[in-house]
Each structure stands twice: as C-alpha cells, then as structure tokens.
Coordinates of C-alpha atoms in Angstrom, one line a residue:
Chain A
M1 CA -9.9 -21.8 -12.1
S2 CA -12.0 -23.6 -14.8
T3 CA -10.3 -24.8 -17.9
T4 CA -13.1 -23.6 -20.3
T5 CA -13.1 -20.1 -21.7
A6 CA -15.8 -18.3 -19.8
P7 CA -16.4 -14.5 -19.6
A8 CA -14.9 -13.2 -16.4
T9 CA -17.5 -11.6 -14.2
V10 CA -17.3 -10.1 -10.8
D11 CA -19.6 -11.4 -8.1
T12 CA -21.0 -8.5 -6.2
S13 CA -23.1 -10.7 -3.9
A14 CA -20.0 -12.5 -2.5
P15 CA -19.4 -11.9 1.2
G16 CA -17.0 -9.0 2.0
V17 CA -14.0 -9.3 4.3
P18 CA -15.4 -9.6 7.8
L19 CA -14.1 -7.1 10.3
S20 CA -12.9 -9.8 12.7
R21 CA -10.6 -11.1 10.0
L22 CA -9.2 -7.6 9.4
V23 CA -8.6 -7.2 13.2
R24 CA -6.7 -10.5 13.3
V25 CA -4.6 -9.4 10.4
E26 CA -3.8 -6.1 12.0
V27 CA -2.8 -7.7 15.2
R28 CA -0.5 -10.0 13.2
K29 CA 1.0 -7.1 11.4
A30 CA 2.0 -5.5 14.7
F31 CA 4.3 -8.4 15.5
D32 CA 5.5 -9.9 12.2
T33 CA 8.4 -7.5 11.8
R34 CA 11.4 -7.3 14.0
A35 CA 10.7 -3.7 14.7
G36 CA 7.1 -4.4 15.7
F37 CA 7.9 -7.5 17.8
W38 CA 10.7 -5.8 19.7
F39 CA 8.9 -2.6 20.3
S40 CA 6.2 -4.4 22.3
T41 CA 8.7 -6.6 23.9
S42 CA 10.9 -3.7 24.9
I43 CA 8.1 -2.0 26.6
L44 CA 7.6 -5.0 28.8
I45 CA 11.4 -5.4 29.4
L46 CA 11.5 -1.7 30.4
C47 CA 8.6 -2.4 32.8
A48 CA 10.4 -5.3 34.3
L49 CA 13.6 -3.2 34.8
A50 CA 11.7 -0.3 36.4
L51 CA 9.9 -2.7 38.7
T52 CA 13.1 -4.5 39.7
F53 CA 14.7 -1.2 40.6
F54 CA 11.6 -0.1 42.5
V55 CA 11.2 -3.3 44.5
S56 CA 14.9 -3.4 45.3
F57 CA 15.4 0.1 46.6
V58 CA 12.3 1.9 47.8
P59 CA 11.6 2.0 51.6
I60 CA 9.6 -1.0 52.7
D61 CA 6.6 1.0 53.8
T62 CA 6.0 2.4 50.3
L63 CA 6.5 -1.1 48.7
T64 CA 2.8 -1.8 48.0
F65 CA 1.1 -3.5 45.0
T66 CA -0.7 -0.3 44.3
N67 CA 2.7 1.5 43.9
S68 CA 4.2 -1.3 41.9
T69 CA 1.3 -1.1 39.3
G70 CA 1.9 2.7 39.3
V71 CA 5.5 2.1 38.3
A72 CA 4.4 -0.3 35.5
G73 CA 1.7 2.2 34.5
G74 CA 4.3 5.0 34.3
V75 CA 6.3 3.0 31.7
L76 CA 3.2 2.0 29.8
G77 CA 1.8 5.5 29.8
Y78 CA 4.8 6.8 27.9
F79 CA 5.3 4.0 25.4
L80 CA 2.0 2.2 24.9
P81 CA 0.5 4.8 22.6
I82 CA 3.3 4.3 20.1
I83 CA 1.9 0.8 19.3
P84 CA -1.2 2.3 17.6
I85 CA 0.9 5.0 16.0
L86 CA 3.2 2.5 14.3
L87 CA 0.2 0.4 13.3
V88 CA -1.3 3.4 11.4
T89 CA 1.8 5.2 10.1
S90 CA 3.7 2.2 8.7
E91 CA 1.0 1.9 6.0
W92 CA 2.3 5.2 4.7
G93 CA 6.0 5.0 5.6
Q94 CA 6.4 1.5 4.2
R95 CA 3.7 2.1 1.5
T96 CA 1.9 -1.1 2.5
G97 CA -1.3 0.9 2.3
L98 CA -1.3 0.3 -1.4
V99 CA -1.9 -3.4 -0.7
T100 CA -4.0 -3.0 2.4
F101 CA -6.5 -0.6 0.8
T102 CA -6.6 -2.7 -2.4
L103 CA -7.6 -5.8 -0.5
E104 CA -10.2 -3.8 1.6
P105 CA -11.3 -0.7 -0.3
R106 CA -13.8 0.2 2.5
R107 CA -11.1 2.3 4.2
S108 CA -13.2 3.1 7.3
R109 CA -13.2 -0.7 8.1
V110 CA -9.4 -0.8 8.0
V111 CA -9.3 2.2 10.4
L112 CA -11.8 0.4 12.7
A113 CA -9.7 -2.8 12.5
K114 CA -6.5 -0.9 13.3
F115 CA -8.1 0.8 16.3
A116 CA -9.5 -2.5 17.6
A117 CA -6.1 -4.2 17.1
G118 CA -4.4 -1.3 19.0
V119 CA -6.8 -1.7 21.9
I120 CA -6.5 -5.5 22.0
I121 CA -2.7 -5.4 21.9
S122 CA -2.6 -2.6 24.5
L123 CA -4.9 -4.6 26.9
A124 CA -2.7 -7.6 26.5
V125 CA 0.4 -5.6 27.3
I126 CA -1.4 -4.1 30.3
V127 CA -2.3 -7.6 31.6
V128 CA 1.3 -8.7 31.2
A129 CA 2.5 -5.6 32.9
F130 CA 0.2 -6.2 35.8
A131 CA 1.5 -9.8 36.1
L132 CA 5.0 -8.5 36.0
A133 CA 4.2 -6.0 38.8
A134 CA 2.8 -8.8 40.9
G135 CA 5.5 -11.3 40.1
I136 CA 8.5 -9.0 40.7
L137 CA 6.9 -7.6 43.9
G138 CA 6.3 -11.2 45.0
I139 CA 9.9 -12.2 44.4
G140 CA 11.2 -8.9 45.9
S141 CA 9.1 -9.2 49.0
V142 CA 10.9 -12.4 49.9
F143 CA 14.2 -10.6 50.1
R144 CA 13.0 -7.5 51.8
D145 CA 12.3 -7.3 55.6
G146 CA 8.8 -6.4 56.4
S147 CA 5.4 -7.1 54.9
V148 CA 4.0 -5.9 51.7
D149 CA 0.6 -4.4 51.3
W150 CA -1.1 -6.4 48.5
S151 CA -4.4 -4.5 48.5
I152 CA -5.5 -2.8 45.4
S153 CA -8.7 -0.8 44.7
G154 CA -11.0 -1.6 41.8
H155 CA -11.0 2.2 41.1
L156 CA -7.3 2.1 40.5
I157 CA -7.4 -0.8 38.1
F158 CA -10.3 0.9 36.2
N159 CA -8.5 4.2 36.0
F160 CA -5.2 2.5 35.0
V161 CA -7.0 0.7 32.1
L162 CA -9.0 3.8 31.2
S163 CA -6.0 6.1 31.0
N164 CA -4.0 3.6 28.9
V165 CA -6.9 3.1 26.6
I166 CA -7.2 6.9 26.3
G167 CA -3.4 6.9 25.6
V168 CA -3.9 4.4 22.8
F169 CA -6.8 6.4 21.4
L170 CA -4.7 9.5 21.5
G171 CA -1.7 7.9 19.7
F172 CA -4.2 6.6 17.1
A173 CA -5.7 10.1 16.7
I174 CA -2.3 11.8 16.3
A175 CA -1.2 9.1 13.8
M176 CA -4.3 9.5 11.7
L177 CA -3.8 13.2 11.7
L178 CA -0.1 13.2 10.8
M179 CA 0.2 9.9 8.8
N180 CA 4.0 9.8 9.4
S181 CA 5.9 7.8 12.0
P182 CA 8.5 10.2 13.3
A183 CA 6.1 13.2 13.2
A184 CA 3.5 11.3 15.1
I185 CA 5.9 10.0 17.8
V186 CA 7.4 13.4 18.3
G187 CA 3.9 14.9 18.3
Y188 CA 2.8 12.4 20.9
F189 CA 5.8 13.2 23.2
V190 CA 5.2 17.0 22.8
Y191 CA 1.7 16.4 23.8
S192 CA 2.5 14.2 26.8
L193 CA 5.8 15.8 28.0
V194 CA 6.1 19.3 26.8
L195 CA 2.5 20.5 26.8
P196 CA 1.8 19.8 30.6
I197 CA 4.9 21.8 31.5
V198 CA 3.9 24.8 29.4
V199 CA 0.3 24.6 30.7
G200 CA 1.7 24.4 34.2
I201 CA 3.8 27.5 33.8
V202 CA 1.1 29.5 32.1
S203 CA -1.4 28.4 34.7
G204 CA 1.0 29.7 37.4
L205 CA 1.1 33.1 35.8
V206 CA -2.3 33.6 34.4
E207 CA -5.2 33.0 36.8
W208 CA -8.0 32.7 34.3
F209 CA -6.1 30.1 32.3
R210 CA -5.6 28.0 35.5
D211 CA -9.4 27.5 35.6
L212 CA -9.7 27.0 31.9
A213 CA -6.8 24.5 31.5
P214 CA -8.5 21.3 32.6
W215 CA -11.4 22.0 30.2
I216 CA -9.1 22.3 27.2
E217 CA -5.9 20.4 28.1
F218 CA -6.3 16.7 28.2
N219 CA -3.3 15.9 30.4
T220 CA -4.5 18.3 33.1
A221 CA -8.0 16.9 32.8
Q222 CA -6.7 13.3 33.4
N223 CA -5.0 14.3 36.7
P224 CA -8.1 13.5 38.9
L225 CA -7.8 9.8 37.7
F226 CA -4.5 9.5 39.6
T227 CA -4.6 12.0 42.4
G228 CA -6.6 12.3 45.6
D229 CA -9.3 9.6 46.0
M230 CA -8.9 8.8 42.3
S231 CA -12.6 9.3 41.7
P232 CA -13.3 12.3 39.5
T233 CA -16.2 14.5 40.4
G234 CA -19.0 15.3 37.9
E235 CA -17.2 18.5 36.9
E236 CA -14.0 16.6 36.4
W237 CA -15.7 14.0 34.2
A238 CA -17.1 16.9 32.1
Q239 CA -13.6 18.3 31.8
L240 CA -12.3 14.9 30.6
A241 CA -15.1 15.0 28.0
T242 CA -14.5 18.5 26.6
S243 CA -10.7 18.2 26.5
G244 CA -11.1 14.7 25.1
L245 CA -13.3 16.1 22.3
I246 CA -10.5 18.6 21.5
W247 CA -7.6 16.1 21.6
L248 CA -9.2 12.9 20.5
V249 CA -12.3 13.3 18.6
L250 CA -11.3 16.3 16.4
P251 CA -8.0 15.0 15.1
L252 CA -9.4 11.5 14.6
T253 CA -12.5 12.9 12.7
F254 CA -10.3 15.1 10.5
G255 CA -7.8 12.2 9.9
V256 CA -10.5 9.7 9.0
L257 CA -12.4 12.1 6.7
R258 CA -9.1 12.9 4.9
L259 CA -8.2 9.2 4.5
L260 CA -11.6 8.4 3.1
K261 CA -11.2 11.1 0.4
S262 CA -7.5 11.0 -0.2
E263 CA -5.3 9.2 -2.7
V264 CA -3.3 6.2 -1.5
K265 CA 0.1 6.2 -3.2
Chain B
M1 CA -13.4 -7.1 -18.3
I2 CA -12.0 -3.7 -17.4
T3 CA -13.9 -0.7 -18.8
V4 CA -12.5 2.8 -18.6
Q5 CA -14.7 5.6 -19.9
N6 CA -13.7 9.3 -20.3
L7 CA -11.4 9.1 -17.3
S8 CA -9.7 12.3 -16.3
K9 CA -7.5 13.3 -13.3
S10 CA -5.6 16.5 -12.8
Y11 CA -3.0 17.5 -10.2
G12 CA -3.3 21.3 -10.1
S13 CA -2.9 22.4 -13.7
F14 CA -1.2 19.1 -14.7
R15 CA -3.6 16.7 -16.5
A16 CA -2.2 13.3 -15.5
V17 CA -5.0 11.4 -17.2
D18 CA -6.9 13.2 -19.9
D19 CA -10.2 11.7 -21.2
V20 CA -9.0 8.1 -21.3
S21 CA -11.3 5.4 -22.6
F22 CA -10.4 1.7 -23.3
T23 CA -11.6 -1.8 -22.7
C24 CA -9.7 -4.9 -21.7
R25 CA -11.5 -8.0 -22.8
P26 CA -11.4 -11.4 -21.2
G27 CA -9.1 -13.9 -22.9
A28 CA -6.6 -11.3 -24.0
V29 CA -3.5 -9.7 -22.5
T30 CA -3.8 -5.9 -22.9
G31 CA -0.5 -4.0 -22.8
F32 CA -0.6 -0.4 -21.5
L33 CA 2.4 1.2 -23.1
G34 CA 3.7 4.7 -22.5
P35 CA 6.8 6.6 -21.5
N36 CA 7.4 7.4 -17.8
G37 CA 4.9 9.9 -16.4
A38 CA 2.4 9.2 -19.2
G39 CA -0.5 8.4 -16.8
K40 CA -0.3 4.6 -16.8
S41 CA 0.0 4.2 -13.0
T42 CA -2.5 7.0 -12.2
T43 CA -5.0 5.2 -14.5
M44 CA -4.4 1.9 -12.8
R45 CA -4.6 3.4 -9.3
I46 CA -8.0 4.9 -10.3
I47 CA -9.2 1.5 -11.5
A48 CA -8.2 0.0 -8.2
G49 CA -10.1 2.7 -6.2
L50 CA -6.9 4.1 -4.6
T51 CA -7.1 7.5 -6.4
P52 CA -10.3 9.3 -6.9
Q53 CA -10.9 10.5 -10.4
D54 CA -12.1 14.0 -11.4
S55 CA -14.5 12.7 -14.0
G56 CA -15.4 9.6 -16.0
Q57 CA -15.5 6.1 -14.7
A58 CA -13.5 2.9 -14.3
L59 CA -15.3 -0.4 -13.9
V60 CA -14.2 -4.0 -13.4
S61 CA -16.9 -6.2 -14.9
G62 CA -19.3 -3.4 -14.7
V63 CA -18.8 -2.5 -11.1
P64 CA -16.6 0.2 -9.5
Y65 CA -13.6 -1.6 -7.8
R66 CA -14.6 -0.2 -4.4
E67 CA -17.9 -2.1 -4.6
V68 CA -16.3 -5.5 -5.2
P69 CA -16.6 -7.6 -2.1
N70 CA -13.4 -9.1 -0.9
P71 CA -11.8 -7.8 -4.1
G72 CA -8.5 -9.7 -3.8
T73 CA -10.4 -12.9 -4.8
Q74 CA -11.9 -11.3 -7.9
V75 CA -9.3 -8.8 -9.1
G76 CA -5.6 -9.4 -8.7
V77 CA -3.7 -6.1 -8.4
L78 CA 0.1 -5.4 -8.4
L79 CA 0.7 -1.7 -8.4
D80 CA 4.2 -1.4 -7.0
A81 CA 6.3 -4.4 -6.1
S82 CA 8.5 -2.4 -3.8
A83 CA 5.5 -1.1 -1.7
Q84 CA 5.9 -3.8 0.9
H85 CA 7.2 -3.6 4.5
A86 CA 10.9 -4.2 4.0
G87 CA 11.0 -6.1 7.4
R88 CA 8.5 -8.8 6.4
T89 CA 9.5 -12.0 4.8
G90 CA 8.0 -12.8 1.4
R91 CA 6.1 -15.7 2.9
E92 CA 4.6 -13.5 5.6
I93 CA 3.4 -10.9 3.0
L94 CA 1.6 -13.7 1.2
T95 CA 0.3 -15.1 4.5
I96 CA -1.2 -11.7 5.4
G97 CA -2.8 -11.5 2.0
A98 CA -4.2 -15.0 2.3
R99 CA -5.6 -14.3 5.8
T100 CA -7.2 -11.0 4.7
M101 CA -8.9 -12.8 1.8
G102 CA -9.8 -15.8 4.0
L103 CA -7.9 -18.3 2.0
P104 CA -6.3 -21.6 3.2
L105 CA -2.6 -21.1 3.8
T106 CA -1.8 -23.9 1.3
R107 CA -2.4 -21.1 -1.3
V108 CA 0.8 -19.4 -0.1
D109 CA 2.9 -22.4 -0.9
E110 CA 1.2 -22.9 -4.2
M111 CA 1.8 -19.3 -5.3
L112 CA 5.5 -19.4 -4.1
E113 CA 6.0 -22.5 -6.3
L114 CA 4.2 -20.9 -9.2
V115 CA 6.5 -17.9 -9.2
S116 CA 9.6 -20.0 -8.5
L117 CA 10.5 -18.5 -5.2
T118 CA 12.3 -21.2 -3.2
D119 CA 11.5 -22.0 0.4
S120 CA 14.6 -20.3 1.7
E121 CA 14.0 -17.3 -0.4
S122 CA 10.5 -17.0 0.9
K123 CA 11.8 -16.8 4.4
R124 CA 14.1 -13.9 3.6
R125 CA 13.0 -10.4 4.4
V126 CA 11.9 -8.4 1.4
R127 CA 14.6 -5.7 2.0
N128 CA 17.0 -8.4 0.8
Y129 CA 15.1 -9.2 -2.4
S130 CA 16.2 -8.1 -5.8
L131 CA 13.6 -6.2 -7.9
G132 CA 13.0 -9.3 -9.9
M133 CA 12.2 -11.3 -6.8
R134 CA 9.9 -8.5 -5.6
Q135 CA 8.1 -8.7 -8.9
R136 CA 7.6 -12.4 -8.6
L137 CA 6.3 -12.0 -5.1
G138 CA 4.0 -9.2 -6.3
I139 CA 2.7 -11.5 -9.1
A140 CA 2.2 -14.3 -6.5
H141 CA 0.3 -11.8 -4.3
A142 CA -1.9 -10.7 -7.2
L143 CA -2.8 -14.3 -8.1
L144 CA -3.3 -15.4 -4.5
G145 CA -7.1 -15.1 -4.5
D146 CA -7.5 -16.8 -7.9
P147 CA -9.0 -13.7 -9.5
K148 CA -10.6 -13.5 -12.9
I149 CA -9.1 -10.1 -13.7
L150 CA -5.4 -9.2 -13.3
M151 CA -3.9 -5.7 -13.3
L152 CA -0.2 -5.4 -13.1
D153 CA 1.8 -2.1 -13.2
E154 CA 5.3 -2.6 -14.7
P155 CA 5.5 -6.2 -13.7
A156 CA 8.4 -7.0 -16.0
N157 CA 10.5 -4.3 -14.6
G158 CA 13.6 -5.9 -13.1
L159 CA 12.9 -9.3 -14.6
D160 CA 15.6 -10.9 -16.7
P161 CA 14.8 -12.0 -20.3
A162 CA 14.0 -15.5 -19.0
G163 CA 11.7 -14.0 -16.4
I164 CA 9.9 -12.0 -19.1
H165 CA 9.3 -15.1 -21.1
W166 CA 8.2 -17.0 -18.0
M167 CA 5.7 -14.2 -17.4
R168 CA 4.5 -14.3 -21.0
S169 CA 3.6 -18.0 -20.7
L170 CA 2.0 -17.5 -17.3
L171 CA -0.2 -14.6 -18.5
R172 CA -0.9 -16.3 -21.8
E173 CA -2.2 -19.4 -20.0
Y174 CA -4.2 -17.2 -17.6
A175 CA -5.8 -15.3 -20.5
N176 CA -6.5 -18.6 -22.4
R177 CA -8.6 -19.7 -19.4
G178 CA -10.8 -16.6 -19.8
G179 CA -8.9 -14.2 -17.6
T180 CA -8.6 -10.5 -18.3
V181 CA -5.1 -9.0 -18.0
L182 CA -4.0 -5.4 -18.1
L183 CA -0.3 -4.8 -17.7
S184 CA 1.7 -1.7 -18.2
S185 CA 5.2 -1.1 -19.4
H186 CA 7.4 1.8 -20.6
L187 CA 9.3 -0.7 -22.8
L188 CA 7.8 -1.6 -26.2
H189 CA 9.9 -4.8 -26.3
E190 CA 8.2 -6.2 -23.1
I191 CA 4.7 -5.3 -24.4
Q192 CA 5.5 -6.8 -27.8
I193 CA 6.5 -10.1 -26.2
I194 CA 3.6 -10.4 -23.7
A195 CA 0.5 -8.5 -25.0
D196 CA -2.2 -9.2 -27.6
E197 CA -3.8 -5.8 -27.4
I198 CA -1.9 -2.6 -27.1
I199 CA -3.0 0.8 -25.7
V200 CA -0.4 3.5 -26.2
I201 CA -0.6 6.5 -23.8
G202 CA 1.4 9.7 -23.8
N203 CA 0.9 12.8 -21.7
G204 CA -2.3 11.4 -20.2
K205 CA -4.0 10.8 -23.6
I206 CA -4.5 7.6 -25.5
V207 CA -2.6 8.0 -28.7
R208 CA -3.2 4.7 -30.3
Q209 CA -5.0 1.4 -29.5
G210 CA -5.6 -1.8 -31.2
S211 CA -4.5 -5.4 -31.6
K212 CA -0.7 -6.0 -31.8
D213 CA -1.1 -7.2 -35.4
E214 CA -3.1 -4.1 -36.4
L215 CA -0.5 -1.9 -35.0
L216 CA 2.3 -3.9 -36.6
D217 CA 0.5 -3.5 -40.0
A218 CA 0.2 0.2 -39.4
A219 CA 4.0 0.2 -38.8
G220 CA 4.5 -0.2 -42.5
T221 CA 6.8 -2.1 -44.8
Y222 CA 10.5 -2.6 -45.4
V223 CA 11.6 -3.2 -49.0
Q224 CA 14.9 -3.7 -50.8
A225 CA 15.5 -3.9 -54.6
E226 CA 18.3 -4.8 -56.9
D227 CA 18.1 -1.3 -58.3
P228 CA 17.3 1.1 -55.4
S229 CA 16.7 4.2 -57.5
A230 CA 14.3 2.3 -59.8
L231 CA 12.4 1.1 -56.8
A232 CA 12.2 4.7 -55.4
R233 CA 10.8 5.9 -58.8
A234 CA 8.3 3.0 -58.9
L235 CA 7.0 3.8 -55.4
T236 CA 6.8 7.5 -56.2
A237 CA 4.9 6.7 -59.4
A238 CA 2.4 4.6 -57.3
G239 CA 1.9 7.6 -55.0
L240 CA 3.7 5.9 -52.0
T241 CA 6.1 7.9 -49.9
A242 CA 9.3 6.1 -48.7
S243 CA 12.4 6.9 -46.9
P244 CA 15.8 5.2 -47.0
Q245 CA 16.5 2.7 -44.3
G246 CA 19.6 0.6 -44.3
Q247 CA 20.1 -1.0 -47.7
G248 CA 16.4 -0.5 -48.7
L249 CA 13.4 1.7 -48.1
A250 CA 10.8 2.0 -45.4
T251 CA 7.3 3.0 -46.2
E252 CA 4.0 3.3 -44.4
A253 CA 2.3 1.4 -47.2
T254 CA 1.4 -2.3 -46.9
P255 CA 3.7 -5.0 -48.4
L256 CA 0.9 -5.7 -50.9
E257 CA 0.9 -2.1 -52.2
V258 CA 4.6 -2.0 -52.4
G259 CA 4.8 -5.4 -54.2
R260 CA 2.2 -4.2 -56.8
A261 CA 4.1 -1.0 -57.4
A262 CA 7.3 -2.9 -57.9
A263 CA 5.7 -5.5 -60.2
A264 CA 4.1 -2.7 -62.3
A265 CA 7.5 -1.1 -62.9
G266 CA 9.3 -4.4 -63.4
V267 CA 11.6 -3.7 -60.4
V268 CA 13.4 -6.8 -59.0
L269 CA 12.9 -7.1 -55.2
V270 CA 15.4 -8.9 -53.0
E271 CA 13.4 -8.3 -49.7
L272 CA 9.8 -7.4 -48.9
R273 CA 8.4 -7.6 -45.4
K274 CA 6.3 -6.0 -42.6
A275 CA 8.5 -3.6 -40.7
D276 CA 7.9 -5.5 -37.5
G277 CA 10.1 -5.0 -34.5
E278 CA 11.9 -1.9 -35.4
G279 CA 8.9 -0.5 -37.2
L280 CA 6.7 -0.7 -34.1
E281 CA 9.6 0.7 -32.0
E282 CA 9.7 3.6 -34.4
M283 CA 6.0 4.0 -34.2
F284 CA 6.1 4.1 -30.5
L285 CA 8.9 6.7 -30.5
Q286 CA 6.9 8.8 -33.1
L287 CA 3.7 8.5 -31.2
T288 CA 5.2 9.5 -28.0
A289 CA 8.0 11.8 -29.1
P290 CA 6.0 15.1 -28.6
N291 CA 5.0 13.7 -25.2
Q292 CA 8.4 12.5 -24.1
R293 CA 10.2 14.2 -21.3
D294 CA 13.4 14.2 -23.3
Q295 CA 13.3 15.5 -26.8
F296 CA 15.2 13.4 -29.3
T297 CA 18.2 14.9 -31.0
N298 CA 19.7 13.7 -34.3
G299 CA 23.0 12.6 -32.8
V300 CA 25.8 14.9 -31.6
P301 CA 28.6 15.5 -34.1
A302 CA 31.9 14.1 -32.8

C-alpha cells in the first residue's frame, strides 16, 4: 500500500480468479478439517477391511482380481458420493459460503470448481482403492492354496469408473438441491438403498411399471453396467440417458439456478 | 469509495432496507450505526453481492461488487467473524483465502502478526477461539489481499477496550493512506471512538448522517449557572428551550447561543460545553427510539 493519499479505485481490468486456482482450493478444503480428512481415509480403511475379509474367506475359485475390485467398488459405491455432498453442503452448514462467495462472486464458477474437485478426489480414491484391491489380493494369494485369476477387462474398469463418477455427480446434484448435509446424505441413501427395493417390489406387482422402471429409475438403469456381459445395449444406454436426465440434470439445474439467484447468509 | 443509491430490500412485507442512500469516501472511516435488526447487515450483504436488492444500487468505486475481478484483492470484507468452518485452524482459513486470491503465503504470517494472533493461536481450531480472536482473524482475512476498500460488520463486537483502541489506530492508519472504511456497530460508544463519519439507520431507513463533529454539535449544549432559575429565565427570554440535566440544563442550542443569552441577562455561568458523549448517546436513543425493538420505559417504581 502506498503512503500517499490517493483516491481508492477498483481495477476492473485486473485478472479474475482462475478456475484452476478455485479447484485447487476446493480440493484443499475437502481435507483440511479432521472430518474431511477422516471421511476420505475411512472410506479407504473400510475398503481395506472388506478386501481383507474377502481375500481371507471366499472360496479360492472365486478369488479373482475382478471380484476383488467389485468388493472395493461396493464400498466406494456407497460412500464416495458423500465426498461431493460435504464439499457443497458445508458452505451452508458451516456458513463458509459467506467468505467463499465474497472472494468469488461468480457463483457458477464456484459450483464448477466444487464439481471438478469432487471428481478429482473421487478418481484419486478410486485409484487407491484399485491399488488396495491388487495389494491385498496379492498378499492374500500367498497364503491361500491355488492360483488367482488376475485378468480384468477394460470394460469393467470403464464401467467401474463411470458408475462412480455418476455416483459423485448424483451426490453433487442432491447436495445442490437440498443444501443441507444431513438431508443430502439421507436423501442419497434413500435414493441408493430404499428406492431400488421399492422399485423392485412395484415392478414385481405391476407389469407396465417393470418396463417403465429402467427409463425413469437411475439405479435400475445402471444395472446393465454390472450384470451380464457388462456392455449395455443401445436401448440400455438410452435408458441411462433418460433416467440420468431425471435424477442428475434436473436437480442440478434447479439447484444451480437457485444458487445463482438466492441470498447467501 | 462505496456508493449506495436508493437501495431497498424487503422480506415479504418487512422492509429490511428502505430507500437507503449514502457514500463512504476514501480517507475516512464511516460508521454505520443502528440498533439490532435495523438493516445494517442486509445493506452490507447487498454491497458485497451476497443478497440481491429489490431496487436501487450499491457500487464499490463505481462498479457492482460482482463485477470486481478477484474482489478479495480490492475490497476487504468481514460480514460475520463466526461464519467459518469450526474445524479449520485460523492459519488454514487465511491460507485458503491467500490461495484463492493468488497471494504469496508470507501474507498469512504478516496478517497474523498485524492482528496479534500468536503462532500457537493460529494453529488452534476456530471452534476454540473467543469471539475477540475470531474478530481479529476476520480482520486479518479482510486485509489479506491489501484492498483499498474495507467493509466490516460489527468488527468490534467481542473485542475488549484495548482491542477496540487497537482497531481504531489500525483503521485510522488505513484511512490515512487513502483507504475507504465502512464499519457497522449497534454501540454508539464504539462508533464514537473509531469513526469520522456516522450514518445512523433505524428500521431500514437512514435517520441521520454526517461527520461526527456535525452530529456532536447537533447534540446540543450542557450549561450550569450560579443561579439555575435565573439561567432558565434567560434562556427562555432568548427563545431557547432547555431541560434540567444533573446540576444544570441541557439544550439543543449551540454553546455560543447559550453564552450570549447568559451574558445578555448577566447570569454567572460555572460550566458551558458541548453535550458530547452523553449528548450523542441521547441523540442516538432519540433517533432510534421509535425504531427500537424494545420501547423505553421511565423506570419502574420500587
């Protein structure tokens, strides 16, 4: 600051905050509290425990690398979407949004940065989970009689990453819609645990709904990614697209539009 | 420079901010004074682009806040010292701010030193901070980007008297270097210590604004005479209204008018002065009384 008395002016031609910087800050914010750090760490610890149990006790002929990644994927599938949920909702629960949106008033860029940070963190967790699956299977195979099938298809890896990115997207959409940590986490578990059961029951009873379900219900639509030959048909991709529109695009669009207009308190 | 023109904001039928206009000029500390719920925070949130206004405009150096690029480096804002993640350390909060603004991390240490937060305090989590420490951290955060304009909502809240005087010298120096400062308070005492210009707001409306000296003059005169009844007669004869206060009389007239009236009547004065402190306090209570949440009562009989 200069020592002379000069009129204070605002420089509108100065560079804005680049998106890359916002993304780095958001990644940092996901780990710089005990809660944030331990949440991500706990997911990986849970992964390791599930894998250890799996490698120790399943029959040797089902002990394959494909199945091991499936175990890790099961754990991630449930908990990974909570990372983007907390990234979004903590701005309201802890009221840090007051500072965040004062330092970057272009709110859509904050949303974009949070989404990117959620994807980056999730991909990193997925990579570590894959490494855990390989490592624990490798150690386990030494102690088990028989040989382990290490083959894995590119399809499977692609679907694994795709479904987890979809999960992150979904957690993000629910969080943007509800703007509240407990509500968003409960909402996510209702979606991922309760909804498929209800859809299953109704589909068993009502024939026309059974045909309709994969078009409108996102869990059902994702089944072809993990069953059969794991390569969805054209119709199944179309079902993923329509149900994805309902469960991802609509809540996210509504949430973003509301954030852009609303008051940050 | 902060310019607010005809700003209004309603929540349902409640007019939180009602046709508010004022200017904060560079080189001065402007105090925004009003009782709780008067519309100070809403006005400041509108200036910072966090709350959309219904009508009117708020500009920082002629530009809406939301159009200021990397605003942290040009406008320092503290709206609520407690609106921080309780699980982050003070140092981490400043680090996040510095990283967002693209500043070297040495700024974090400089600011911690400026607001007298020690190294070990800076490594404590904010949930363990006193309100005074949170305010210091918030002021450090607002100053992080070396902005030319500062806007602080209730920054003295929770500071001890020494802290308030520290803040006065900090803001005074800042304003002397050409900075613009807008700070709010619901306590006249704080504003009187820190501000040069005062804007009084009640029920969403500006009820008075001007320099501190102007408002002090407007607060009237305190006068005491050897013969109180002779003084009262002299003032009445001069057309000045006065009311008893302590040993003497309080009047809205200036000391000059009172002195002339006393001299004309040959009344011996023992004290004649501007009704400073208490006078301004009384003015503040008067100005805001109809707008206060709690109505004043004239004491309860024992």
